[in-house]
Short mmCIF file of C-alpha atoms in Angstrom, two decimals:
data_model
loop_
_atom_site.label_atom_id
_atom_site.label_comp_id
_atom_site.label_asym_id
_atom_site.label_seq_id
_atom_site.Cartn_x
_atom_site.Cartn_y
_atom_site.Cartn_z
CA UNK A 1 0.00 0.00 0.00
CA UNK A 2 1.62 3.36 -1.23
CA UNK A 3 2.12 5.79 1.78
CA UNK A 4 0.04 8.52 1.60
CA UNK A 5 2.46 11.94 1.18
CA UNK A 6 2.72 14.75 3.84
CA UNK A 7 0.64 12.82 6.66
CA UNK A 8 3.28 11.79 8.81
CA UNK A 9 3.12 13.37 12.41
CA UNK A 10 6.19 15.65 11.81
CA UNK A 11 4.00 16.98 8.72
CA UNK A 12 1.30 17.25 10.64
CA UNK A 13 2.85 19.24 13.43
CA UNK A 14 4.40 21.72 10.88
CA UNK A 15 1.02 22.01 9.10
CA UNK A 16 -0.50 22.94 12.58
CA UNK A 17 2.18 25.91 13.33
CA UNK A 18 1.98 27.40 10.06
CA UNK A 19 -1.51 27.09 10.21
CA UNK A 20 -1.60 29.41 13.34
CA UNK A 21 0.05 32.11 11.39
CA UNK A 22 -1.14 31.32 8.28
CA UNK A 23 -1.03 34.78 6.53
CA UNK A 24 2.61 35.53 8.28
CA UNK A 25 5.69 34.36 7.37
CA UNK A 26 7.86 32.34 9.77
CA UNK A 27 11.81 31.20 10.23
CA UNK A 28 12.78 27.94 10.71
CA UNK A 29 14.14 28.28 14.07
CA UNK A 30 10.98 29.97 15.28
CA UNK A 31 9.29 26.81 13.26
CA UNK A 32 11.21 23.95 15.28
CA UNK A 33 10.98 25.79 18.52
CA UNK A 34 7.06 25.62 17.78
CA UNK A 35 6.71 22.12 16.51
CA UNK A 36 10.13 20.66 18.69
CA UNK A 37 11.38 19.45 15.50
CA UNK A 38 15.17 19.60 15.07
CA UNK A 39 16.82 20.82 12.04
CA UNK A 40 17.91 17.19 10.44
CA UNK A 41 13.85 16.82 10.41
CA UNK A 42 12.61 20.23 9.82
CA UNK A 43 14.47 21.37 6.77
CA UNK A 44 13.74 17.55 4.89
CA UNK A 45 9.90 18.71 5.53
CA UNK A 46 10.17 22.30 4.57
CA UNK A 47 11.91 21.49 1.03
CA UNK A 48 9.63 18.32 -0.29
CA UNK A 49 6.94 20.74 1.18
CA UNK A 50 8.07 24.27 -1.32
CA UNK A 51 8.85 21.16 -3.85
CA UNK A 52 5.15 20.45 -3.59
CA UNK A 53 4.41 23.86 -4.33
CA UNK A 54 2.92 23.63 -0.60
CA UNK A 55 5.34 26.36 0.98
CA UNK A 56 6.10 29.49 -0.26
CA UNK A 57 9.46 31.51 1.15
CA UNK A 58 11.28 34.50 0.62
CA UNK A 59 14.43 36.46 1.95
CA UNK A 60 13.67 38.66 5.46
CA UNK A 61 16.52 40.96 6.08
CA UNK A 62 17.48 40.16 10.47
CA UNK A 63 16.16 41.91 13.34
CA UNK A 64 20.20 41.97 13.95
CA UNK A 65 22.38 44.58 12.26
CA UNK A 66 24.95 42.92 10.29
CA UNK A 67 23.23 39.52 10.17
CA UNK A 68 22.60 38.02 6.67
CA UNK A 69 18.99 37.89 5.85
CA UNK A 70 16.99 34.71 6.49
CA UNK A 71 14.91 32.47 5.07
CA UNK A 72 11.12 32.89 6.19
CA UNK A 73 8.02 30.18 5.22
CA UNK A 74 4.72 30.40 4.75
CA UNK A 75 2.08 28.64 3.22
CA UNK A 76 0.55 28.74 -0.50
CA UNK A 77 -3.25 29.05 -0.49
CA UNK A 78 -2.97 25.39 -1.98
CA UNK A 79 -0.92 24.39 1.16
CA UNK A 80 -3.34 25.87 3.33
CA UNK A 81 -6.21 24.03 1.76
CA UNK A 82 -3.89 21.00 1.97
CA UNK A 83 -2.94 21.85 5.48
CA UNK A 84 -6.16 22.20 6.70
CA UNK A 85 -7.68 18.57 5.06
CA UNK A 86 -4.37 16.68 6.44
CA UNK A 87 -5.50 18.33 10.15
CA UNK A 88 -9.25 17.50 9.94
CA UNK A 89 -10.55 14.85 12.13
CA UNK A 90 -10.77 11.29 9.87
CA UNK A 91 -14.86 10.88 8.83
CA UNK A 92 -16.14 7.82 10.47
CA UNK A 93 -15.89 4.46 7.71
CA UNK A 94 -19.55 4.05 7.54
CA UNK A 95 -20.18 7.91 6.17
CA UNK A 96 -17.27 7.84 4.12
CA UNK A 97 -18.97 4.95 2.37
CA UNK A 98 -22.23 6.21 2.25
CA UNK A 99 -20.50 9.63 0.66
CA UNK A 100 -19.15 7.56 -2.06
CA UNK A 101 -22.32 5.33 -2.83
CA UNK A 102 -24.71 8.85 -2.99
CA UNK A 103 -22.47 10.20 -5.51
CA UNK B 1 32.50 34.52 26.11
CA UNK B 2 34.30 31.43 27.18
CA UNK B 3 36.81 29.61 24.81
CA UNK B 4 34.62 26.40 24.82
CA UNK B 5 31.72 28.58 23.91
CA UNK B 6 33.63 30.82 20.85
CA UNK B 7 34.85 27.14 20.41
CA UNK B 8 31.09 25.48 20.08
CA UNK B 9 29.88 28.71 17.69
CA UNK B 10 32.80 28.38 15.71
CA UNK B 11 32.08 24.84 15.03
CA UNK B 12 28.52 25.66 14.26
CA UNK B 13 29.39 28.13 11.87
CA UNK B 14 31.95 25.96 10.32
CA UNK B 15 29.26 22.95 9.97
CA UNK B 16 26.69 24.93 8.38
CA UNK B 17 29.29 26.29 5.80
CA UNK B 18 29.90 22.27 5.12
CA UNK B 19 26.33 21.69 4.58
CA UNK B 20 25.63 24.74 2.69
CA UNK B 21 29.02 23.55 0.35
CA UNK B 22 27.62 19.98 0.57
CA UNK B 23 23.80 20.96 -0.64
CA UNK B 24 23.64 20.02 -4.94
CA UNK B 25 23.54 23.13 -7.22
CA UNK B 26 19.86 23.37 -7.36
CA UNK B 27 19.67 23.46 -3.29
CA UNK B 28 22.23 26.74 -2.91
CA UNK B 29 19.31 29.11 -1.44
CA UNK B 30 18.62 26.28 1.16
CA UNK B 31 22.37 26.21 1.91
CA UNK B 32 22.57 30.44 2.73
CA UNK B 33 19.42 30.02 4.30
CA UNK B 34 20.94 27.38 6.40
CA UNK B 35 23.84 29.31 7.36
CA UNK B 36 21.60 32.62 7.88
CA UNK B 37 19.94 30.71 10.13
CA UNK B 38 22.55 29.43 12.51
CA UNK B 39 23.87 33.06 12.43
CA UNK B 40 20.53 34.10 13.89
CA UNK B 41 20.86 31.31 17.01
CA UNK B 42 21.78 33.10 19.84
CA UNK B 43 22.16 30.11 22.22
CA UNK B 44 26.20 28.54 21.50
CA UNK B 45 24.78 24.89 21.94
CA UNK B 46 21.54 25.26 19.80
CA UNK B 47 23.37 26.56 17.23
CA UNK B 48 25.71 24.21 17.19
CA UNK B 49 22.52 21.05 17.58
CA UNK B 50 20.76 23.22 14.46
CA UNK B 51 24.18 22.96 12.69
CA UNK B 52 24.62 19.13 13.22
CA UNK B 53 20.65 18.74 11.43
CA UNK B 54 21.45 20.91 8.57
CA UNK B 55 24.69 18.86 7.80
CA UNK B 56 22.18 15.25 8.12
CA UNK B 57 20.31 17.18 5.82
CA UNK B 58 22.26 18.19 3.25
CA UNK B 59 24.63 14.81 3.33
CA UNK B 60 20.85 13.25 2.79
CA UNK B 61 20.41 15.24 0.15
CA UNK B 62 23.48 15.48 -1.84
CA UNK B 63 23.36 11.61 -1.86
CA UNK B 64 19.83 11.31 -2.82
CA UNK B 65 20.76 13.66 -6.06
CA UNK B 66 23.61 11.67 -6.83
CA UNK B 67 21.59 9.25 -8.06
CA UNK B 68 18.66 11.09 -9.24
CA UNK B 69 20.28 13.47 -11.13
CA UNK B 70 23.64 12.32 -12.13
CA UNK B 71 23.66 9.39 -14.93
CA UNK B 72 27.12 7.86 -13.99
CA UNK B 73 26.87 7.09 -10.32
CA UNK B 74 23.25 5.75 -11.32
CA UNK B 75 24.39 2.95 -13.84
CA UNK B 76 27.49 2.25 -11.94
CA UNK B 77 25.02 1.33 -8.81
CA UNK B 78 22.87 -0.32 -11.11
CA UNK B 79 25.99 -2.46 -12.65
CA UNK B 80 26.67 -3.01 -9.11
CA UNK B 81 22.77 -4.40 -8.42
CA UNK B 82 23.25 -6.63 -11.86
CA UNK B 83 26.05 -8.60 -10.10
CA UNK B 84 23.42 -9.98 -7.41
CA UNK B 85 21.77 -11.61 -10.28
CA UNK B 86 24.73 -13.39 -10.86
CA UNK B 87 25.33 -15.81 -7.91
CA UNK B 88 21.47 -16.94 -7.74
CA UNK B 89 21.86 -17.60 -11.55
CA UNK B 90 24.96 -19.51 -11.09
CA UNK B 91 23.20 -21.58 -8.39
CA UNK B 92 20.39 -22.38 -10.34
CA UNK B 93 22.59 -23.39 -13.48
CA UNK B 94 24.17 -25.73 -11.12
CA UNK B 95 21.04 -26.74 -9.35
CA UNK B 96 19.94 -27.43 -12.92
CA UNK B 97 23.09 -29.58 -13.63
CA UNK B 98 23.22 -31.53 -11.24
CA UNK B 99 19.18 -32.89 -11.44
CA UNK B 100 20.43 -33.63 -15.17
CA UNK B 101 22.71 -35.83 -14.17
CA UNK B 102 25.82 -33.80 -13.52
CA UNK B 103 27.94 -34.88 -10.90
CA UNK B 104 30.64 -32.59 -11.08
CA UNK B 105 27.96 -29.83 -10.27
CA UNK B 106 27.33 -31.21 -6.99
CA UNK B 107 30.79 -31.57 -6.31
CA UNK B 108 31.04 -28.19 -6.76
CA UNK B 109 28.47 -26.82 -4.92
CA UNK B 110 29.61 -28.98 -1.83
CA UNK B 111 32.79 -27.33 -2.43
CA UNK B 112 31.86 -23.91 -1.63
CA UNK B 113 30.15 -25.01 1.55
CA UNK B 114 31.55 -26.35 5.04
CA UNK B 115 30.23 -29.92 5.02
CA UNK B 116 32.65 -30.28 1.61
CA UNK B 117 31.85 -34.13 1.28
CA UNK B 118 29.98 -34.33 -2.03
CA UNK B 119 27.00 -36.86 -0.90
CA UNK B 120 26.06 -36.01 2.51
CA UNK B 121 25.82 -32.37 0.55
CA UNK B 122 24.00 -34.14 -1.51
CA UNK B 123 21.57 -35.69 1.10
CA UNK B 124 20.72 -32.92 2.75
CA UNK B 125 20.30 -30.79 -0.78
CA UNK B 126 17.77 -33.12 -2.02
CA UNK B 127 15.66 -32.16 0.34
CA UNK B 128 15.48 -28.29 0.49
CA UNK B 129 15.99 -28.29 -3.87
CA UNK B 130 12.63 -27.11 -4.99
CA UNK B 131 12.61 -23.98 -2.10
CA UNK B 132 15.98 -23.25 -3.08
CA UNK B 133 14.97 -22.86 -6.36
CA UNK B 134 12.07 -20.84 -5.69
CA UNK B 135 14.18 -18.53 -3.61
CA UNK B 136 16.50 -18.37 -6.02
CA UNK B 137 14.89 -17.80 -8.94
CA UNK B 138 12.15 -14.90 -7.31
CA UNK B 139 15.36 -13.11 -5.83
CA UNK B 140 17.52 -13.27 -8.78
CA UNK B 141 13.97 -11.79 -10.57
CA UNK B 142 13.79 -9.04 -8.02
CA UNK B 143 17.32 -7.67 -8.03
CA UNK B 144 17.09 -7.82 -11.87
CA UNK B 145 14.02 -5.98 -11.96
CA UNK B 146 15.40 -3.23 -8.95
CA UNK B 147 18.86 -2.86 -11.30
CA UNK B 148 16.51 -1.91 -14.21
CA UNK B 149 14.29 0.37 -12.28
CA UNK B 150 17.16 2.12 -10.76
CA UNK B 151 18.26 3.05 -14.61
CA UNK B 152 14.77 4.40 -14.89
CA UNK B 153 14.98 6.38 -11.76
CA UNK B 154 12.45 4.46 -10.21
CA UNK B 155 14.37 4.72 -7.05
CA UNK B 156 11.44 4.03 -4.56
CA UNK B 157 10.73 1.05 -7.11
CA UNK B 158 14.43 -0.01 -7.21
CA UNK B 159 14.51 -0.09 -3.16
CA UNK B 160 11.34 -2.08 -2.55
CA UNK B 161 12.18 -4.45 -5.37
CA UNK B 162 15.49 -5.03 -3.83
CA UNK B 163 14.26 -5.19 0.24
CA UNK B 164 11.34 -8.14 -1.24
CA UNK B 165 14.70 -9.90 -3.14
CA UNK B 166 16.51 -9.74 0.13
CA UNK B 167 13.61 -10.86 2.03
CA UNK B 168 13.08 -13.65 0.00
CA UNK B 169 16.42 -14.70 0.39
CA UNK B 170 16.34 -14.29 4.02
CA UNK B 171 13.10 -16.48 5.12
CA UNK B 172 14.98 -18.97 3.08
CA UNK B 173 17.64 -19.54 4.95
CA UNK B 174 15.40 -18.60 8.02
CA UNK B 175 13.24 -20.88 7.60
CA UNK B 176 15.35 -24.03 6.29
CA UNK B 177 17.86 -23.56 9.26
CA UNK B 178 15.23 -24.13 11.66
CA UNK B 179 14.37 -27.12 9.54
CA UNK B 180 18.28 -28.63 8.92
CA UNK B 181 20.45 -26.67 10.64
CA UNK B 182 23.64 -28.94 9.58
CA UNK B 183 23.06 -27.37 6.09
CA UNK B 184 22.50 -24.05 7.06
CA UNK B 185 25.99 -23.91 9.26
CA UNK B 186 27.41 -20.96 7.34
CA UNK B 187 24.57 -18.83 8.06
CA UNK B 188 23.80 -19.85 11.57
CA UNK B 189 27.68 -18.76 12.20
CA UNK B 190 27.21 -15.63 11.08
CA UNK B 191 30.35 -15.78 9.20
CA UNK B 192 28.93 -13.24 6.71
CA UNK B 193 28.81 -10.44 8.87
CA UNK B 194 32.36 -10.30 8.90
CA UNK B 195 31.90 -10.00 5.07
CA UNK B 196 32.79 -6.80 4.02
CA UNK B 197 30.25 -7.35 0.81
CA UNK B 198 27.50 -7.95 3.22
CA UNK B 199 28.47 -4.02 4.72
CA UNK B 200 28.99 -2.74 1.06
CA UNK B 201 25.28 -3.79 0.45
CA UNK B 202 24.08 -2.39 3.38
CA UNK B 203 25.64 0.55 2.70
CA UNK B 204 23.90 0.98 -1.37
CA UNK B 205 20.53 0.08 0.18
CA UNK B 206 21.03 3.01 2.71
CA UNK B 207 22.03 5.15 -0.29
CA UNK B 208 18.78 4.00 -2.07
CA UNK B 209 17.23 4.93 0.83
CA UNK B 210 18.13 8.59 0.85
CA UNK B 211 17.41 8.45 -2.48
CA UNK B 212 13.94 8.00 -1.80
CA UNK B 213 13.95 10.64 1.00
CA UNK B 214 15.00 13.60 -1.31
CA UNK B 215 12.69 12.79 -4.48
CA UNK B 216 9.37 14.68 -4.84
CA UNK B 217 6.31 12.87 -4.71
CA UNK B 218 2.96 14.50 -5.57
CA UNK B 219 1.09 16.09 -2.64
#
């Protein structure tokens, strides 16, 4: 059976925090601190994710004079929609089949 | 700032420069972003756990496009795969030989074994020839068709076709040493995991397996 893509838990819990600010863009620091994902995990996630066309990101100049500017994340409308599927409860069996049979 | 903290930030700094240098071509904005990041770590020891991911990371990744998106490594490793098509081939020429009549075919395939004497080999072969075959011949099948997915960059393919092959062979001797362990003494001594061929392979599958890691699949 072919694993279904982006449902994993780490997935999951990186859906949820960029969820919370879904309109804002985030750093991946602020992103593992959130979801207590380290980096080896995190940054695997965040590229299949932009690969997807899931994540969008972009170039934020630092809070820190002198400081290169970092990378910051943030949904695509499409990964929101995606996002917010992968986070819904599972529909109970019975409806799920009823769903299909009625259409 | 201590020495063993300047110490633990210039380590950090120097491991996200590896990974950054480490990423492939088409990953270079994840490798500044990377370093940017670390930069932006005030905590020595964070900074320096952060570094140690984005190295895993890119060594992940810069193995996973070595065989995704460079031809030669790809049909070397695939070369490489062919040759464990060989040995259950030669087995089942022999096999073949021998229940034709060929004597010198059992002789040596005792050879290569520790019991050596030609018909207590025999003995005990007779009786474990048709799942031996089987085995064989659905393992040799499997690595063939992983070496010829691998060409095709079927590299999820490649791996599972290769893990079944190995699987295969495994239960095999699994199961048939429970049944006659006298003619399963080389595997129940675990002489082959002194092998280094048995680490090379376990290396290529882990390869395979970052492989898989790195390539996109449709969300």
């Amino acid at each position: 059976m072919p694993r279904i893509p982006n449902r994993s838990r780490q997935a999951l819990q990186l859906f949820e925090a960029l969820l919370s600010h879904s309109t804002s863009w985030q750093h991946g620091y602020d992103l593992s601190k959130v979801t207590g994902l380290k980096s080896g995990t995190l940054y695997p996630l965040l590229m299949r994710l932009c690969e997807q066309g899931l994540l969008e990101d972009r170039w934020e100049d630092s809070d820190i004079a002198g400081r290169p500017p970092r990378h910051a994340y943030r949904l695509t409308p499409q990964g929101r929609a995606f996002a917010r599927e992968a986070l819904s409860p599972p529909e109970p069996r019975g409806r799920r089949v009823r769903a299909a049979r009625s259409t | 700032v201590s020495d063993a903290t300047s110490f633990r930030r210039r380590l950090a700094n120097e491991l996200a420069a590896c990974a950054a240098a480490l990423l492939p071509k088409s990953d270079i904005a994840w490798g500044r972003g990377m370093s940017s990041e670390v930069l932006s770590i005030e905590d020595d020891g964070e900074a320096l756990s952060w570094a140690f991911g984005c190295l895993r990371t890119a060594s992940v990744r810069r193995m996973g496009s070595l065989l995704t998106q460079h031809t030669v490594p790809r049909v070397m490793l695939a070369l490489y795969l062919l040759t464990w098509v060989v040995m259950p081939g030669w087995l089942i020429a022999m096999i073949l030989a021998y229940r034709s009549g060929d004597t010198a075919a059992l002789t040596e395939l005792a050879s290569r074994t520790s019991i050596g004497d030609p018909q207590l080999f025999g003995a005990l072969f007779d009786a474990s020839m048709v799942p031996l075959l089987l085995a064989l011949a659905c393992s040799g099948t499997l690595y063939l068709a992983g070496a010829i997915a691998l060409l095709f960059r079927r590299v999820s393919g490649a791996l599972h076709l290769l893990l079944t092959g190995m699987l295969i062979t495994w239960l095999y001797w699994v199961v048939g040493s429970s049944f006659s362990p006298e003619s399963f003494k080389p595997f129940l001594s675990f002489e082959w995991l002194k092998s280094a061929g048995t680490w090379i392979d376990v290396a290529l599958i882990a390869w395979l397996w970052c492989a898989r890691k790195t390539q996109c699949r449709p969300a």
